[in-house]
XYZ file of C-alpha atoms in Angstrom:
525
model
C 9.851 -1.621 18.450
C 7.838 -4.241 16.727
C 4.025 -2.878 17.321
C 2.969 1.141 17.604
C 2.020 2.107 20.467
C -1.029 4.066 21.436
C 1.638 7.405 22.694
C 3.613 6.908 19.650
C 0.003 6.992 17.384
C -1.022 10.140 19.006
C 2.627 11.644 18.891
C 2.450 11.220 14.852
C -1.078 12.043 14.392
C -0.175 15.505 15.712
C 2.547 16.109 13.828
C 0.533 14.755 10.785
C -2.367 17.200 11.521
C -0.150 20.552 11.910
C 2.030 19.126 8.853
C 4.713 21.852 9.202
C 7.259 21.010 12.076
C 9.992 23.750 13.109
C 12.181 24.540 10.721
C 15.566 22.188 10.849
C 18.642 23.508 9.865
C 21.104 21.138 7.953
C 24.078 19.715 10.260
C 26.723 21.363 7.983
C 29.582 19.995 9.809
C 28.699 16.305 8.454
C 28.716 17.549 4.677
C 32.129 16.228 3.079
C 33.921 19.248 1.588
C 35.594 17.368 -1.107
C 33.430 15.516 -3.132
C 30.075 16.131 -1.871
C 26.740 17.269 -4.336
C 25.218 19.426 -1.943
C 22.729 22.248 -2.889
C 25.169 24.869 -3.052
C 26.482 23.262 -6.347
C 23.564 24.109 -8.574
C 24.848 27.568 -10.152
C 22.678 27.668 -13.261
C 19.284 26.608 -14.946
C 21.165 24.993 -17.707
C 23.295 22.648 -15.480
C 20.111 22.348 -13.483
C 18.099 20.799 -16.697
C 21.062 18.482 -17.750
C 21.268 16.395 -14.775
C 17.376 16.012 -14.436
C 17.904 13.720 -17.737
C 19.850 11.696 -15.440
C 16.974 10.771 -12.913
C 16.113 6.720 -13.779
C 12.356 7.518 -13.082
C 9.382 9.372 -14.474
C 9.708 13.190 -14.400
C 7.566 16.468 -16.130
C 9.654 16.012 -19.030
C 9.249 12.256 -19.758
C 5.285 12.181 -18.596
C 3.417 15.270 -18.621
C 0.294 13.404 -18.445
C 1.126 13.101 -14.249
C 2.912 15.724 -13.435
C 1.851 19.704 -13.122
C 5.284 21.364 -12.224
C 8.589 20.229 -12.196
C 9.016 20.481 -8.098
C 6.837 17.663 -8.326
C 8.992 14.347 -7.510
C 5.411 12.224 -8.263
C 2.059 13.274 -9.019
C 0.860 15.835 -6.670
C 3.739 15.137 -4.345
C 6.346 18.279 -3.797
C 10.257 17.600 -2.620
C 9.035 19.825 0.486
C 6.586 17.225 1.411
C 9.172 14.164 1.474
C 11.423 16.559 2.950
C 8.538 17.003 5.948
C 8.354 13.071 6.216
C 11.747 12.739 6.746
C 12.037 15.638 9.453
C 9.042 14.127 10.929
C 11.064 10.564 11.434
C 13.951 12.438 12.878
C 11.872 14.653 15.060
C 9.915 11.675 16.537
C 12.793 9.584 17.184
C 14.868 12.045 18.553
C 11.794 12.810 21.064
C 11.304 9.888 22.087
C 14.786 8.977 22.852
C 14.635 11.837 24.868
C 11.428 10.791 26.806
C 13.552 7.932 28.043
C 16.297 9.851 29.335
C 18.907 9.605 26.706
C 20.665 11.746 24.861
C 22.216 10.664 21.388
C 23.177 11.302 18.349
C 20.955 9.382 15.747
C 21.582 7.857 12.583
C 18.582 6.412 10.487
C 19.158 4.023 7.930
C 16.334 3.113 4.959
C 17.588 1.422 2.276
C 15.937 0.640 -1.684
C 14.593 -2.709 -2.602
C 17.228 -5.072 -4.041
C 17.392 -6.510 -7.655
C 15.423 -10.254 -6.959
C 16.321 -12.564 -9.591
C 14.072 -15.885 -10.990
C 16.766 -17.317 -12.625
C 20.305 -16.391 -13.409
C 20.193 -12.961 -14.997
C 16.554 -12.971 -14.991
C 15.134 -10.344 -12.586
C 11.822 -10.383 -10.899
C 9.515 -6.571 -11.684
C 11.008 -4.211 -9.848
C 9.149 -3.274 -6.843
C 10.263 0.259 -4.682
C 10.273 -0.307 -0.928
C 7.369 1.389 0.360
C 9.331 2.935 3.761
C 12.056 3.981 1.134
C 10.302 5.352 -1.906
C 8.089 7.239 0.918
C 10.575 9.378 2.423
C 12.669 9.884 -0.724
C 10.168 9.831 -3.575
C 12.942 7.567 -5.296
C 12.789 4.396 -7.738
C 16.522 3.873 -7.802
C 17.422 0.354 -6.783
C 20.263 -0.120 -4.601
C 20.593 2.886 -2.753
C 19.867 4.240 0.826
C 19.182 7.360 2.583
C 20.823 8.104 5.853
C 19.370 10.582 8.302
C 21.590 12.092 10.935
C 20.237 13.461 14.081
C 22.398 15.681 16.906
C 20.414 18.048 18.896
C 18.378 20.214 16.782
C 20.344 19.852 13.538
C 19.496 17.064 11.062
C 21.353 16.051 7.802
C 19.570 14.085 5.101
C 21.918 12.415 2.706
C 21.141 9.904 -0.216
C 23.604 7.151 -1.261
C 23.263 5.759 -4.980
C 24.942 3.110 -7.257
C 28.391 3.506 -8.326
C 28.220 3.850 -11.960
C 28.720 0.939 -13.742
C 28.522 1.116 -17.575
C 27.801 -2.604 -17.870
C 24.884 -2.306 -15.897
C 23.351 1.107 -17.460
C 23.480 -0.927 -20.746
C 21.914 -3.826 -19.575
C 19.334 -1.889 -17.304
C 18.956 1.795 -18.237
C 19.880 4.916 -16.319
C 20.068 5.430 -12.875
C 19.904 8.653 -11.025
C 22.943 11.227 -10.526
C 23.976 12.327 -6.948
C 23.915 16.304 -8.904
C 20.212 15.202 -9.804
C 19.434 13.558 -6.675
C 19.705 16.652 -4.575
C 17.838 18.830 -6.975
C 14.763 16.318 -7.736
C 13.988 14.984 -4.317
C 15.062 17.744 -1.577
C 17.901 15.688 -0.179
C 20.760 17.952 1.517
C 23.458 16.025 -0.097
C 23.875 12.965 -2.404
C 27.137 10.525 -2.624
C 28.212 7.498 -4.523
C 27.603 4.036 -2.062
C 31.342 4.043 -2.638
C 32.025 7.156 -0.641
C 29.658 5.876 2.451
C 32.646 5.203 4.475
C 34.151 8.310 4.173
C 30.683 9.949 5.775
C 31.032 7.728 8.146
C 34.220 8.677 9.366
C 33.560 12.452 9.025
C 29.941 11.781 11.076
C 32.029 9.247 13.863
C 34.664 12.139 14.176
C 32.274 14.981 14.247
C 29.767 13.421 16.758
C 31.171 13.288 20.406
C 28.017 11.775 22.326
C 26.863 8.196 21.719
C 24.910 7.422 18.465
C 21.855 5.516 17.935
C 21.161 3.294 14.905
C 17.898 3.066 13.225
C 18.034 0.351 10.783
C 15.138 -1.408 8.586
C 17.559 -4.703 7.566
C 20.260 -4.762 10.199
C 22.540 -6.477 6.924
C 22.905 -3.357 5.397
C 24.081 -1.731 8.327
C 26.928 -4.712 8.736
C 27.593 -4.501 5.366
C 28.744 -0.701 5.389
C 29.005 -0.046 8.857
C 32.457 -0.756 10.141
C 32.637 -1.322 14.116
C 35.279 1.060 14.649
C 33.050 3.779 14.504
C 31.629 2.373 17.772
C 28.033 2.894 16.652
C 25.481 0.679 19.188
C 25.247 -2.141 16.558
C 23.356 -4.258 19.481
C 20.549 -1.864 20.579
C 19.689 -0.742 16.981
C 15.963 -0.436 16.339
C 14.027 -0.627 13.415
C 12.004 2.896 12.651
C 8.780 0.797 11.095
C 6.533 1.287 13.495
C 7.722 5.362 14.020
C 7.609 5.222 9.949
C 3.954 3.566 9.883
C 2.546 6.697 12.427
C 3.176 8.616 9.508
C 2.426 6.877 6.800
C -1.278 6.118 8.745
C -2.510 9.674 7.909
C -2.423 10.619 4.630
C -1.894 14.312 2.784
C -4.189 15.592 0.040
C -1.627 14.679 -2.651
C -1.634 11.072 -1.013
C -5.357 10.518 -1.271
C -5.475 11.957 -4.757
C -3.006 9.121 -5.844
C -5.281 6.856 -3.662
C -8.340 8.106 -5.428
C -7.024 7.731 -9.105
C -5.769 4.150 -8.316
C -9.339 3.448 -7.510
C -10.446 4.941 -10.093
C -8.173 2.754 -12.644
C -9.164 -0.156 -10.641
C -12.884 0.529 -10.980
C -12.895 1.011 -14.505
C -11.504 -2.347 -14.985
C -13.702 -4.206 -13.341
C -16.443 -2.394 -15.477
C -14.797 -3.624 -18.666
C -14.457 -7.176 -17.163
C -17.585 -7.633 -16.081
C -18.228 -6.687 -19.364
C -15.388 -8.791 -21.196
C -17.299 -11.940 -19.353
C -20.442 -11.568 -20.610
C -19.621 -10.940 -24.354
C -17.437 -14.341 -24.209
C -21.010 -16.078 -22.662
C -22.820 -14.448 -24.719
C -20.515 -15.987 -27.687
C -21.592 -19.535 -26.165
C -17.744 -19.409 -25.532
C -16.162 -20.771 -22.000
C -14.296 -17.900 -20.321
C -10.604 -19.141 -18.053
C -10.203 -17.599 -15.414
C -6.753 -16.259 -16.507
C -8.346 -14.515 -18.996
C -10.224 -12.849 -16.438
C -7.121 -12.156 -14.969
C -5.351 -10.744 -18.021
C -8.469 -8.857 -18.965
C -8.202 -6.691 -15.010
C -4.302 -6.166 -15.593
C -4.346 -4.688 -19.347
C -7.188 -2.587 -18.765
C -5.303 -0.739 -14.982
C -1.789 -0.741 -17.154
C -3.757 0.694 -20.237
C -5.296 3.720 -18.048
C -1.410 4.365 -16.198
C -1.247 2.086 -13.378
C 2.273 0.794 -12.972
C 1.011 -2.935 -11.786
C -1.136 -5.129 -10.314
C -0.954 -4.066 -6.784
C -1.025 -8.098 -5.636
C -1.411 -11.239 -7.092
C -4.955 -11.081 -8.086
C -7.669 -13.547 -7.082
C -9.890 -14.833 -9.370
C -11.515 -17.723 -8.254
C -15.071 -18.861 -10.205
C -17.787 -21.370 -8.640
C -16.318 -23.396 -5.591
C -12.638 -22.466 -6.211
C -14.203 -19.335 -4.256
C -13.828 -20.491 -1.088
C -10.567 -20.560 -0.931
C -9.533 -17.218 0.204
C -6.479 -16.440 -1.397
C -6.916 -18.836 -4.646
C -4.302 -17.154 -6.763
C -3.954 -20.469 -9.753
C -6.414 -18.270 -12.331
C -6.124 -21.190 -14.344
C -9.707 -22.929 -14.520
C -12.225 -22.596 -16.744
C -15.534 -20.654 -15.570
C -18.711 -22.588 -16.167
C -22.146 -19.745 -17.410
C -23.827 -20.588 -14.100
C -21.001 -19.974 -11.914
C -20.244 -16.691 -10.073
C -16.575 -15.432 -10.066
C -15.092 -13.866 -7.570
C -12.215 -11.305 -8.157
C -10.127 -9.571 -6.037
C -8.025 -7.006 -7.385
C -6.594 -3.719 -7.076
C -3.818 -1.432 -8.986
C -0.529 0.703 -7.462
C -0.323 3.657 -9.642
C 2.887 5.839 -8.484
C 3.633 3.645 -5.245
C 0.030 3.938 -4.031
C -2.333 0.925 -4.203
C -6.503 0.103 -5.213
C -7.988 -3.259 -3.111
C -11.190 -3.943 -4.770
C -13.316 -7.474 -4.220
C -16.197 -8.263 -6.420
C -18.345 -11.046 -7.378
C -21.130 -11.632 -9.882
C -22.407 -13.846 -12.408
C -19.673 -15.393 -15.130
C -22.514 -14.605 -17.758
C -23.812 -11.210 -15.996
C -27.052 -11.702 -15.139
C -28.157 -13.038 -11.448
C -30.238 -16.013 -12.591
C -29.615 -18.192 -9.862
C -31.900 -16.983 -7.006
C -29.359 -18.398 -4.110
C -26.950 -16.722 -5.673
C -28.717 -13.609 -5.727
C -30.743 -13.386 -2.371
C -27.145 -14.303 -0.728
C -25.372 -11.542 -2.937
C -28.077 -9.083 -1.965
C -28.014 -9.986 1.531
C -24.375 -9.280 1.331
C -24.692 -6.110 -0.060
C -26.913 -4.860 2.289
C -24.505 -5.598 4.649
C -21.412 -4.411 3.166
C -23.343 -0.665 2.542
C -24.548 -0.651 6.407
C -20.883 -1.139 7.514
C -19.566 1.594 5.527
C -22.460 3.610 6.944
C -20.415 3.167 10.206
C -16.904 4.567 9.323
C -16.111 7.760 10.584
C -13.256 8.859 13.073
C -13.294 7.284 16.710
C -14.458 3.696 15.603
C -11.737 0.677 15.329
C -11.995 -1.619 12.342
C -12.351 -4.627 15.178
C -15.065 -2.520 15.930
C -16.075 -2.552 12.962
C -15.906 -6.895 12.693
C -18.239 -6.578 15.496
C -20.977 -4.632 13.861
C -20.194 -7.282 10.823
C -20.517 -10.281 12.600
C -24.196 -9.301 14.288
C -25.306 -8.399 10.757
C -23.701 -11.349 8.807
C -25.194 -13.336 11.193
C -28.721 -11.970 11.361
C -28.675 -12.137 7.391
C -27.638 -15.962 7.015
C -30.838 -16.297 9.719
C -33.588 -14.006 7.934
C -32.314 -16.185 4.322
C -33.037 -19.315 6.277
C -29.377 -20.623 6.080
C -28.890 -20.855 9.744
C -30.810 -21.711 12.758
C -33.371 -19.792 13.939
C -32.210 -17.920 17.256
C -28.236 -17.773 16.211
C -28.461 -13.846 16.345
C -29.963 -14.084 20.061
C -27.196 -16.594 21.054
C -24.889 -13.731 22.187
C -21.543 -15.268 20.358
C -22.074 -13.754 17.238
C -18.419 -13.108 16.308
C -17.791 -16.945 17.033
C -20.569 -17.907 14.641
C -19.663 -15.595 12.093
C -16.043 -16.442 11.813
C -17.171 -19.988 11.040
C -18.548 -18.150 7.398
C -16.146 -15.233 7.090
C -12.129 -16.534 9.330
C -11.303 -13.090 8.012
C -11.253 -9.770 9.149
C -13.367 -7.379 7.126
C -10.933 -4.276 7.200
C -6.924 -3.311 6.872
C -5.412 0.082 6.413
C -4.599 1.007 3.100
C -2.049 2.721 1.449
C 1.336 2.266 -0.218
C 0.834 -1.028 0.631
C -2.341 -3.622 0.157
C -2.081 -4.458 3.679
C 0.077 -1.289 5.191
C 1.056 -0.588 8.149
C 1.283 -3.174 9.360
C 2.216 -2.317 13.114
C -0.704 -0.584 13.534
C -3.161 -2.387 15.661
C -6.652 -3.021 14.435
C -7.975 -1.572 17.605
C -6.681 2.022 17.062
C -9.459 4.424 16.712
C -9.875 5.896 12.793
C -8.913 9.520 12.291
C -9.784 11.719 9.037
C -7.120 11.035 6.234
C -6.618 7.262 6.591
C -7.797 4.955 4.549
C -9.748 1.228 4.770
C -11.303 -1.502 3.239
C -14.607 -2.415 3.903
C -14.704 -6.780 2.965
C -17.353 -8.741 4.262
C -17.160 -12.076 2.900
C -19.482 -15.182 2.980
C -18.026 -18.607 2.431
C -20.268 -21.588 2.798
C -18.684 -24.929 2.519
C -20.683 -27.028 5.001
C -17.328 -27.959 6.397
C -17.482 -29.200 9.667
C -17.646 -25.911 12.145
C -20.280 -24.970 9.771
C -23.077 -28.099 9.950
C -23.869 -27.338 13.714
C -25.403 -24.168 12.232
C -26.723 -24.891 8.895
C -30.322 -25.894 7.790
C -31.562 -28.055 5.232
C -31.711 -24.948 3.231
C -28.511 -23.712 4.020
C -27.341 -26.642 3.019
C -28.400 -26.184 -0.652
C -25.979 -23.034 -0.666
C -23.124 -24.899 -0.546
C -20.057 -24.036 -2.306
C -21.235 -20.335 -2.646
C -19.229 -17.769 -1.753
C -19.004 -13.779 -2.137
C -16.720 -11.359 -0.972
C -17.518 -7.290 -1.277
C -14.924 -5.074 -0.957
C -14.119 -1.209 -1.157
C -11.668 1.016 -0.510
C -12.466 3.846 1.834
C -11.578 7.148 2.607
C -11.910 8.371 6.427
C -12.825 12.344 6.944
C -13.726 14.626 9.385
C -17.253 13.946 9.248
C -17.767 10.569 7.815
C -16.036 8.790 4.972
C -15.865 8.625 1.254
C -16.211 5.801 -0.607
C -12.693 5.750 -2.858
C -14.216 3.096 -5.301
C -17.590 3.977 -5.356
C -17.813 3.707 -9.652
C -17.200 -0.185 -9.363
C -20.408 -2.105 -9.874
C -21.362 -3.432 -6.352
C -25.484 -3.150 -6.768
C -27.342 -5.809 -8.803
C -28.622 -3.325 -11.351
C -25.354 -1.899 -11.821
C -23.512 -5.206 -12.179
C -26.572 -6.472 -14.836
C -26.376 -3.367 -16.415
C -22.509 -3.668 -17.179
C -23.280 -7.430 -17.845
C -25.861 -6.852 -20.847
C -24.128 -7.110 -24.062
C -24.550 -3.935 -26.222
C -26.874 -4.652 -29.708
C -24.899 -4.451 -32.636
């Protein structure tokens, strides 16, 4: 199942809208009665409170600055609501299983992002897969959740690291299965080491044929022994069934959305900012500066990361889309362009602006093509609201992308009439000016481009102009457009989709002229 399709969109929407499926009543039968943390073994408050010290990951009690109650497993986000994404997976699969004319058992595998190492014994940042650290609210590395599936019954169990006292030394705590069921709303939690065991007690208790759902088919080998008779060859990844639900997001979602644009926007304030004192100085900005400027302001204000590799490309170096070296120096004439965005608590900011190193629009190419751009970047957003597609939306782009080069004088006379406007304009923009946002930059990822918008997801909005004279642009360019060359600006927010419009996520990032000058003046001492 490599793409969503259209049935399986509208199948997720409407369990997304209603947001409170039928209540699912743990498989008991698949709980081992030996060694098993299942919720029956929390007795007391006080053994309660001693295994949340074991969680490896930010809690009420570490960071009250985030978190409101302690049923929160992050910001805003209850254990009931993960617990509702995961009965939402099983409930969709099982269905459409069913639709086919099949009926199986169904096991649903998900497992944590590995350990990635640069050199020996050197790891990379940590980074929580998104499908993972979605439907268990967990930062634990090298762990999985398994979701079990017979008739009506479903059984959520979370496997974590074996203790190893080496490792806690060398890399901190990790979470306890007793802490693991309490915290994020699991049924039952075991050691990785007692997988097999499940197994066997799942293979025994299940009569009918099971289904696996697997995102990396290695970790199923790895701990999946053929014996249980499992149908290794028809397993099917759950993205796509995964990315119908992470499409639509809850209130608690868009409030981490809206405070990791909010990081994000402040940053590029104090950049824009940053630049101009060092001009103003008579000193030569890098653009790695730049770069280090954007990523201690978002950490400084609680975002965990960068949510990408940043681009921050000044003059020429512009035009190359993703330019991600940061290493050259900006010149006081030349406009930067930055792209850049934040993931505070798994959920990520995509901003894109571009203005003068020194703050002030003194060039008058560079601002009648920033204004024209502008103009055209606030008309598109005009447009989002639920029923249109973002290739929709490229459509509407192109026409006024092209129109705009035209009126400036860039490109011929009568281009606009020519009826290919989405040819011409990909000649100046080869990139699409929207993706779904969410938990990832570019997320989800199966989900066409073509799909009508509903309320609750959320967009970019990126027109981008990039004039090179290269060779499929010179059949269009004029003498004038011709002095543009090397110029290029991108304009990007992120954008929230509602039931009567939109709302701009990013809307306190300097985008206008006056607002970008007025962030670019230099404050008298």
């Amino acid at each position: 199942m490599s793409s969503t399709s259209p049935r399986l969109l509208r199948y997720g929407r409407q369990l997304i809208k209603h947001r409170n499926i039928a209540s699912v009543m743990p498989c008991g039968s698949f709980i081992l009665p030996n060694n098993a943390c299942s919720v029956t073994s929390w007795n007391t408050q006080q053994v309660r409170m001693r295994n949340m010290l074991s969680l490896g990951q930010p809690t009420l009690e570490s960071h009250s600055e985030f978190f409101s109650d302690p049923e929160q497993v992050m910001p805003g986000i209850y254990k009931e609501e993960l617990r509702s994404r995961r009965q939402s997976l099983c409930h969709i699969v099982s269905e459409l299983v069913a639709k086919r004319g099949s009926e199986v058992n169904h096991l649903i595998v998900i497992p944590a992002s590995s350990k990635k190492f640069m050199s020996e014994n050197i790891p990379y940042p940590y980074r929580q897969n998104s499908n993972f650290l979605y439907l268990s609210g967990s930062y634990d590395h090298e762990a999985f959740l398994v979701l079990c599936v017979t008739g009506k019954e479903q059984l959520h169990t979370l496997f974590l690291s074996d203790p190893d006292p080496t490792s806690d030394l060398w890399d901190g705590p990790k979470t306890s299965p007793q802490a693991a069921v309490d915290h994020y709303g699991f049924d039952q939690a075991y050691l990785a080491s007692e997988f097999e065991s499940f197994m066997t007690s799942f293979a025994q208790k299940t009569k009918r044929k099971v289904k696996v759902w697997c995102e990396d088919r290695s970790i199923v080998e790895r701990y999946l022994d053929p014996s249980f008779g499992f149908e290794f060859k028809n397993a099917e990844s759950p993205k796509a069934i995964i990315d119908t639900l992470r499409l639509i997001k809850s209130p608690a979602e868009i409030d981490l959305m809206r405070h990791s644009s909010r990081i994000a926007s402040e940053a590029f304030q104090q950049t824009i900012r940053f630049c101009a004192e060092w001009n103003a100085k008579g000193q030569t900005i890098n653009e790695h500066q730049i770069w280090a400027k954007l990523d201690y302001e978002c950490r400084m204000h609680g975002a965990e990361r960068l949510a990408y590799p940043p681009v921050v490309a000044s003059g020429g170096r512009a035009n190359i889309i993703h330019y991600v070296f940061n290493s050259n120096k900006c010149q006081p004439n030349d406009m930067i362009l930055v792209d850049a965005g934040c993931e505070f608590f798994g959920y990520c900011s995509d901003i894109t602006r571009t203005w003068p190193v020194g703050g002030k629009f003194t060039n008058e190419h560079h601002k009648s093509l920033y204004e024209m751009m502008h103009k055209t970047q606030t008309e598109l957003i005009k447009k989002v609201e639920p029923g249109i597609s973002l290739d929709q939306l490229f459509g509407v782009m192109s026409e006024y992308l092209v129109k705009g080069l035209e009126e400036l004088g860039i490109i011929k006379e009568g281009s606009s009439q020519s009826g290919n406007c989405q040819e011409i304009a990909l000649r100046f923009c080869p990139h699409h000016v929207s993706h779904y946002l969410g938990m990832d930059v570019h997320d989800t990822a199966t989900v066409g481009r073509n799909e009508p918008l509903a309320a609750g997801m959320v967009i970019t909005v990126e027109p981008g102009i990039y004039l090179r004279t290269s060779s499929n642009q010179r059949d269009y360019l004029t003498k004038v457009g011709k002095e543009f060359n090397g110029i290029a600006i991108r304009i990007e927010d992120d954008v929230l989709v509602t039931e009567n419009g939109h709302n701009v996520l990013t809307s306190s990032c300097p985008k206008s002229v006056k607002d970008i000058e007025n962030w670019g003046t230099v404050p008298q001492t």
